[in-house]
Coordinates of C-alpha atoms in Angstrom, one line a residue:
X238 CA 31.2 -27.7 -65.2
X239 CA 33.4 -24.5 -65.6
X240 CA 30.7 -22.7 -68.1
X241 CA 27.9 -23.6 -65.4
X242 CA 29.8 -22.1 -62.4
X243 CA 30.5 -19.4 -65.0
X244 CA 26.6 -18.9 -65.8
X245 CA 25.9 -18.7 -62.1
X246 CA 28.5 -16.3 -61.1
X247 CA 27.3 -14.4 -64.3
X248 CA 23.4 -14.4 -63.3
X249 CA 24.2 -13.6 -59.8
X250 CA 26.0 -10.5 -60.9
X251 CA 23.2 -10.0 -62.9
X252 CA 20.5 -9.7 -60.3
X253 CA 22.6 -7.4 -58.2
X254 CA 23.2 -4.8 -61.0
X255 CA 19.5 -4.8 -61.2
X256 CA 19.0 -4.3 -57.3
X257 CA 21.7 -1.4 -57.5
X258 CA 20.3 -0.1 -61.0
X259 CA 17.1 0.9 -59.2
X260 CA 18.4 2.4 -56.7
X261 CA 20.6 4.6 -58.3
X262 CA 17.7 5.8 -60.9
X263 CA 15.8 6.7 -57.5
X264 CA 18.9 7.8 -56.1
X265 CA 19.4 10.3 -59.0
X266 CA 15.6 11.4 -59.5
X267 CA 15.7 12.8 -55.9
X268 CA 18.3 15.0 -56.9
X269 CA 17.1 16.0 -59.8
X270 CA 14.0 16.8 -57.8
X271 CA 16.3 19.3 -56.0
X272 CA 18.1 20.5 -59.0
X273 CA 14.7 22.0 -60.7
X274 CA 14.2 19.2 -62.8
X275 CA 11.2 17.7 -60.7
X276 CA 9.2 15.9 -63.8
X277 CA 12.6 14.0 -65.1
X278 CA 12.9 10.1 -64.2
X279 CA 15.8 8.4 -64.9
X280 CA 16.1 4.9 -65.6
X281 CA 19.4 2.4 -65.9
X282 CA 18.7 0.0 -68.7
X283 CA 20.8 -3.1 -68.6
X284 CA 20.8 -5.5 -71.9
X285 CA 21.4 -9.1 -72.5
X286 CA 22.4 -10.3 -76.3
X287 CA 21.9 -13.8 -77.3
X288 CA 24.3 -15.7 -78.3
X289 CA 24.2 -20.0 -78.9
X290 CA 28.3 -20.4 -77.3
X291 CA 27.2 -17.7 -74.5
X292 CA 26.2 -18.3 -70.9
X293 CA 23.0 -20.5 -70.2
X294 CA 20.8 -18.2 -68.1
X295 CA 17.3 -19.2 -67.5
X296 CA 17.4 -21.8 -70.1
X297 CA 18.8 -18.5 -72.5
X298 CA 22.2 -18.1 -73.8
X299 CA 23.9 -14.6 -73.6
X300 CA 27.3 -13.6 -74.9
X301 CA 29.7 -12.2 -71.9
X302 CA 32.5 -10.7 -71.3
X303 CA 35.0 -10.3 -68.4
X304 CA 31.8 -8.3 -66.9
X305 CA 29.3 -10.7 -67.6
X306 CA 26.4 -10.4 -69.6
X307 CA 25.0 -6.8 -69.1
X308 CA 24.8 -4.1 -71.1
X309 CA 24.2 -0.8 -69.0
X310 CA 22.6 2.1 -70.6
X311 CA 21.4 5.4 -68.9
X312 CA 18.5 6.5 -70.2
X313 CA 16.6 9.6 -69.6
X314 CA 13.2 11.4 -69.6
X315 CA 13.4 15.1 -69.1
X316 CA 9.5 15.4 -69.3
X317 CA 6.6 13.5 -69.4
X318 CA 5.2 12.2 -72.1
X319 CA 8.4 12.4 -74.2
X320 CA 9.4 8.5 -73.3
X321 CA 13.2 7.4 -72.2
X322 CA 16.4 8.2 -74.5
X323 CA 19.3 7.6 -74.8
X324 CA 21.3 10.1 -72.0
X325 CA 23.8 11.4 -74.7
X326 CA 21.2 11.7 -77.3
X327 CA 18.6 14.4 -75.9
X328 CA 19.9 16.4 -72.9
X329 CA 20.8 20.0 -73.4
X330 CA 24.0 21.2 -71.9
X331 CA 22.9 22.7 -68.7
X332 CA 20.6 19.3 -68.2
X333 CA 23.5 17.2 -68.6
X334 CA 26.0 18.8 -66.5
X335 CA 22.9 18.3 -64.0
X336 CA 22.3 14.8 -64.2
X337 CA 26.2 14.4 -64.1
X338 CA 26.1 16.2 -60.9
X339 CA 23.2 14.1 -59.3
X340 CA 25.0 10.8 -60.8
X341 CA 28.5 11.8 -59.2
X342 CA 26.8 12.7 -56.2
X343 CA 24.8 9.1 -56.6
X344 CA 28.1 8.0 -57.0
X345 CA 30.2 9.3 -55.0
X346 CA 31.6 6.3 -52.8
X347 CA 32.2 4.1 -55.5
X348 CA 33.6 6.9 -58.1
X349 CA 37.7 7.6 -57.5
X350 CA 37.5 9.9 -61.0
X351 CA 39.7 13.0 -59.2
X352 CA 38.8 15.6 -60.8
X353 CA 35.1 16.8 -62.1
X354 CA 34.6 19.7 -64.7
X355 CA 31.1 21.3 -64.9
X356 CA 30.5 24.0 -67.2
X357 CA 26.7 25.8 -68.0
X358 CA 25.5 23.9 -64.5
X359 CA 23.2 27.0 -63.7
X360 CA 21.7 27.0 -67.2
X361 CA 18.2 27.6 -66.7
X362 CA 18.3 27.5 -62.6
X363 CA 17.5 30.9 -60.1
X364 CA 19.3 31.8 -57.4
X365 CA 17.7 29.2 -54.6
X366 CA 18.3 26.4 -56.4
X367 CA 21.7 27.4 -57.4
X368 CA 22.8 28.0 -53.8
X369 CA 21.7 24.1 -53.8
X370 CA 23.8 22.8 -56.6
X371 CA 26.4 25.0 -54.6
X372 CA 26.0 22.7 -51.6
X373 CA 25.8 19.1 -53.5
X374 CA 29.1 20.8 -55.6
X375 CA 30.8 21.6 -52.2
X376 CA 29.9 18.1 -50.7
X377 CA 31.1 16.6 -53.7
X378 CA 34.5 18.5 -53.5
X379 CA 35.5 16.7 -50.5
X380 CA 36.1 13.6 -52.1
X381 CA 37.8 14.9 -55.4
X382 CA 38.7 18.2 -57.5
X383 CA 35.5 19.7 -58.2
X384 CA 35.7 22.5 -61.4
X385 CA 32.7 24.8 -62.0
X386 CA 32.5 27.3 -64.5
X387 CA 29.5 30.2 -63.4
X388 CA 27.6 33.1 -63.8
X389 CA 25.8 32.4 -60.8
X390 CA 26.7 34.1 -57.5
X391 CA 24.2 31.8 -55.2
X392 CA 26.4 29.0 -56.4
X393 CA 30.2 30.8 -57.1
X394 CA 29.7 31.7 -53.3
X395 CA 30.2 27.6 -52.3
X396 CA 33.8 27.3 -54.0
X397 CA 37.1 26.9 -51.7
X398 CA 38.8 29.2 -54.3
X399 CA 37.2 31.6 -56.8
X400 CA 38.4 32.6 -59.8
X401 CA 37.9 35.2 -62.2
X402 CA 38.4 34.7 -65.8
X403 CA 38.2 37.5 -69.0
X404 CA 40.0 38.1 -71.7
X405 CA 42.3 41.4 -72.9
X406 CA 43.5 42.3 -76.1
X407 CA 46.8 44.2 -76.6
X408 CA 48.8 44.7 -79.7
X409 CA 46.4 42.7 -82.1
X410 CA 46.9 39.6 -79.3
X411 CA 44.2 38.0 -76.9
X412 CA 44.8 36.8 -73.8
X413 CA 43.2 35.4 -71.1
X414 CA 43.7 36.4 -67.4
X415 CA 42.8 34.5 -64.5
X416 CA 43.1 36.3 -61.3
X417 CA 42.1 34.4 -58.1
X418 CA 39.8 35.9 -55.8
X419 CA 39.5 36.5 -52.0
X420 CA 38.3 38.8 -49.4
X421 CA 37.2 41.9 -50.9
X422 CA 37.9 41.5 -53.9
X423 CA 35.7 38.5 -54.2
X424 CA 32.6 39.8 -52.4
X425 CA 32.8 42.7 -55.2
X426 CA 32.6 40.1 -57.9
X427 CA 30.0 38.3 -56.2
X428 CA 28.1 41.7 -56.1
X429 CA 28.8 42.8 -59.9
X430 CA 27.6 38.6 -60.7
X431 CA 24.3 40.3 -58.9
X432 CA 24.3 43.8 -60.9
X433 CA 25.1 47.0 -60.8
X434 CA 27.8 47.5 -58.3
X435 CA 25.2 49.4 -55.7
X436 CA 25.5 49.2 -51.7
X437 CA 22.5 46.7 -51.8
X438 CA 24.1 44.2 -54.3
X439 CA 27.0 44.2 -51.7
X440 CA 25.0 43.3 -48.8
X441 CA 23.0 40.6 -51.2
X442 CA 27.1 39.6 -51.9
X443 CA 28.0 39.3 -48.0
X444 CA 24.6 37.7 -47.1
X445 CA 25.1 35.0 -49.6
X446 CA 28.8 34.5 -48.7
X447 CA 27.8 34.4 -45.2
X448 CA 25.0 31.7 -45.6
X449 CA 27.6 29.2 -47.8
X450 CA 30.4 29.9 -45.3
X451 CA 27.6 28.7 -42.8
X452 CA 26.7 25.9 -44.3
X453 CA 30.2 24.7 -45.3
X454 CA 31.6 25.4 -41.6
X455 CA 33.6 28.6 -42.2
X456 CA 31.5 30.7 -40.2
X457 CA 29.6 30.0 -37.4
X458 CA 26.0 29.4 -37.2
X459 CA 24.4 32.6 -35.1

């Protein structure tokens, strides 16, 4: 009687992974949609493995654990034609600290990981869609530590603090400096992220500080 009630609590966890597991591969498509990866689809694979002492589910028996029967893979498609792998198996760097950002954003009121590193996020991205991965960056930041290593002014212009990081050599040593960045100072960097320091990579600097302290409240909407 114990196994049964064990095999029914198992298939009804089941059946709601499966409900959730759709949602979160359209959950996560939509955001890849905005993150310039509009022909990727995403897919949450969950697998069963027989076993004759397992659970009986559906007149099947399926080895368990304390989690029950399922198996969850992620599985991606970056474009079409190329069929669903393995997550881990076939994104590129920039693609994965993409989809990482559109699952933790998926994710994000069920997720208590504190702190999120992303590194080469603006691989492969222009400036308007890295002013969005700012935004979805910044949004995430309110619920944990958020990390971003960038090249990209559009989306260095969303972070609380900014940081600049290079390295010296002195007396056959390296080091590297870190020096945070505010006022100023920071709208320079943003400029020289841009090109050439010039009065016009300034203003592109100030206009694109302006629109993130917009949207993130700082400054007020005109």
């Amino acid at each position: 009687v114990f196994k049964e009630k064990m095999s029914a609590s198992a298939k009804a966890i089941s059946q709601e992974r499966s409900a959730a597991a759709e949602k979160l591969a359209k959950d996560v498509e939509d955001l890849l949609d905005q993150l310039q990866m509009k022909s990727a689809r995403f897919m949450v694979s969950l697998l069963k493995k027989t076993d004759p002492e397992g659970l009986v589910i559906d007149g099947e028996a399926y080895a368990f654990d304390s989690r029950g029967v399922d198996t969850a893979e992620f599985l991606i498609e970056p474009n079409p034609g190329e069929g669903f792998k393995p997550l881990a198996k076939i994104a590129s760097g920039g693609e994965t600290s993409r989809l990482m950002l559109a699952l933790k954003h998926a994710l994000a009121e069920v997720d208590h990981i504190p702190t999120l590193i992303f590194d080469e996020i603006d691989s492969g991205i222009g400036g308007r869609v890295g002013a969005i991965v700012g935004q979805l960056l910044w949004q995430l930041s309110r619920r944990r530590q958020v990390l971003c290593v960038t090249h990209l002014p559009q989306l260095a212009a969303y972070g609380d603090q900014h940081f600049h990081v290079r390295k010296e050599t002195a007396s056959g040593r390296t080091q590297t400096i870190v020096e945070e960045l505010a006022g100023t100072e920071r709208e320079t960097e943003l400029a020289a992220m841009i090109g050439p320091l010039t009065p016009g990579t300034r203003q592109s600097a100030q206009e694109i500080l302006h629109s993130a302290g917009v949207f993130t409240g700082k400054i007020q909407a005109e």
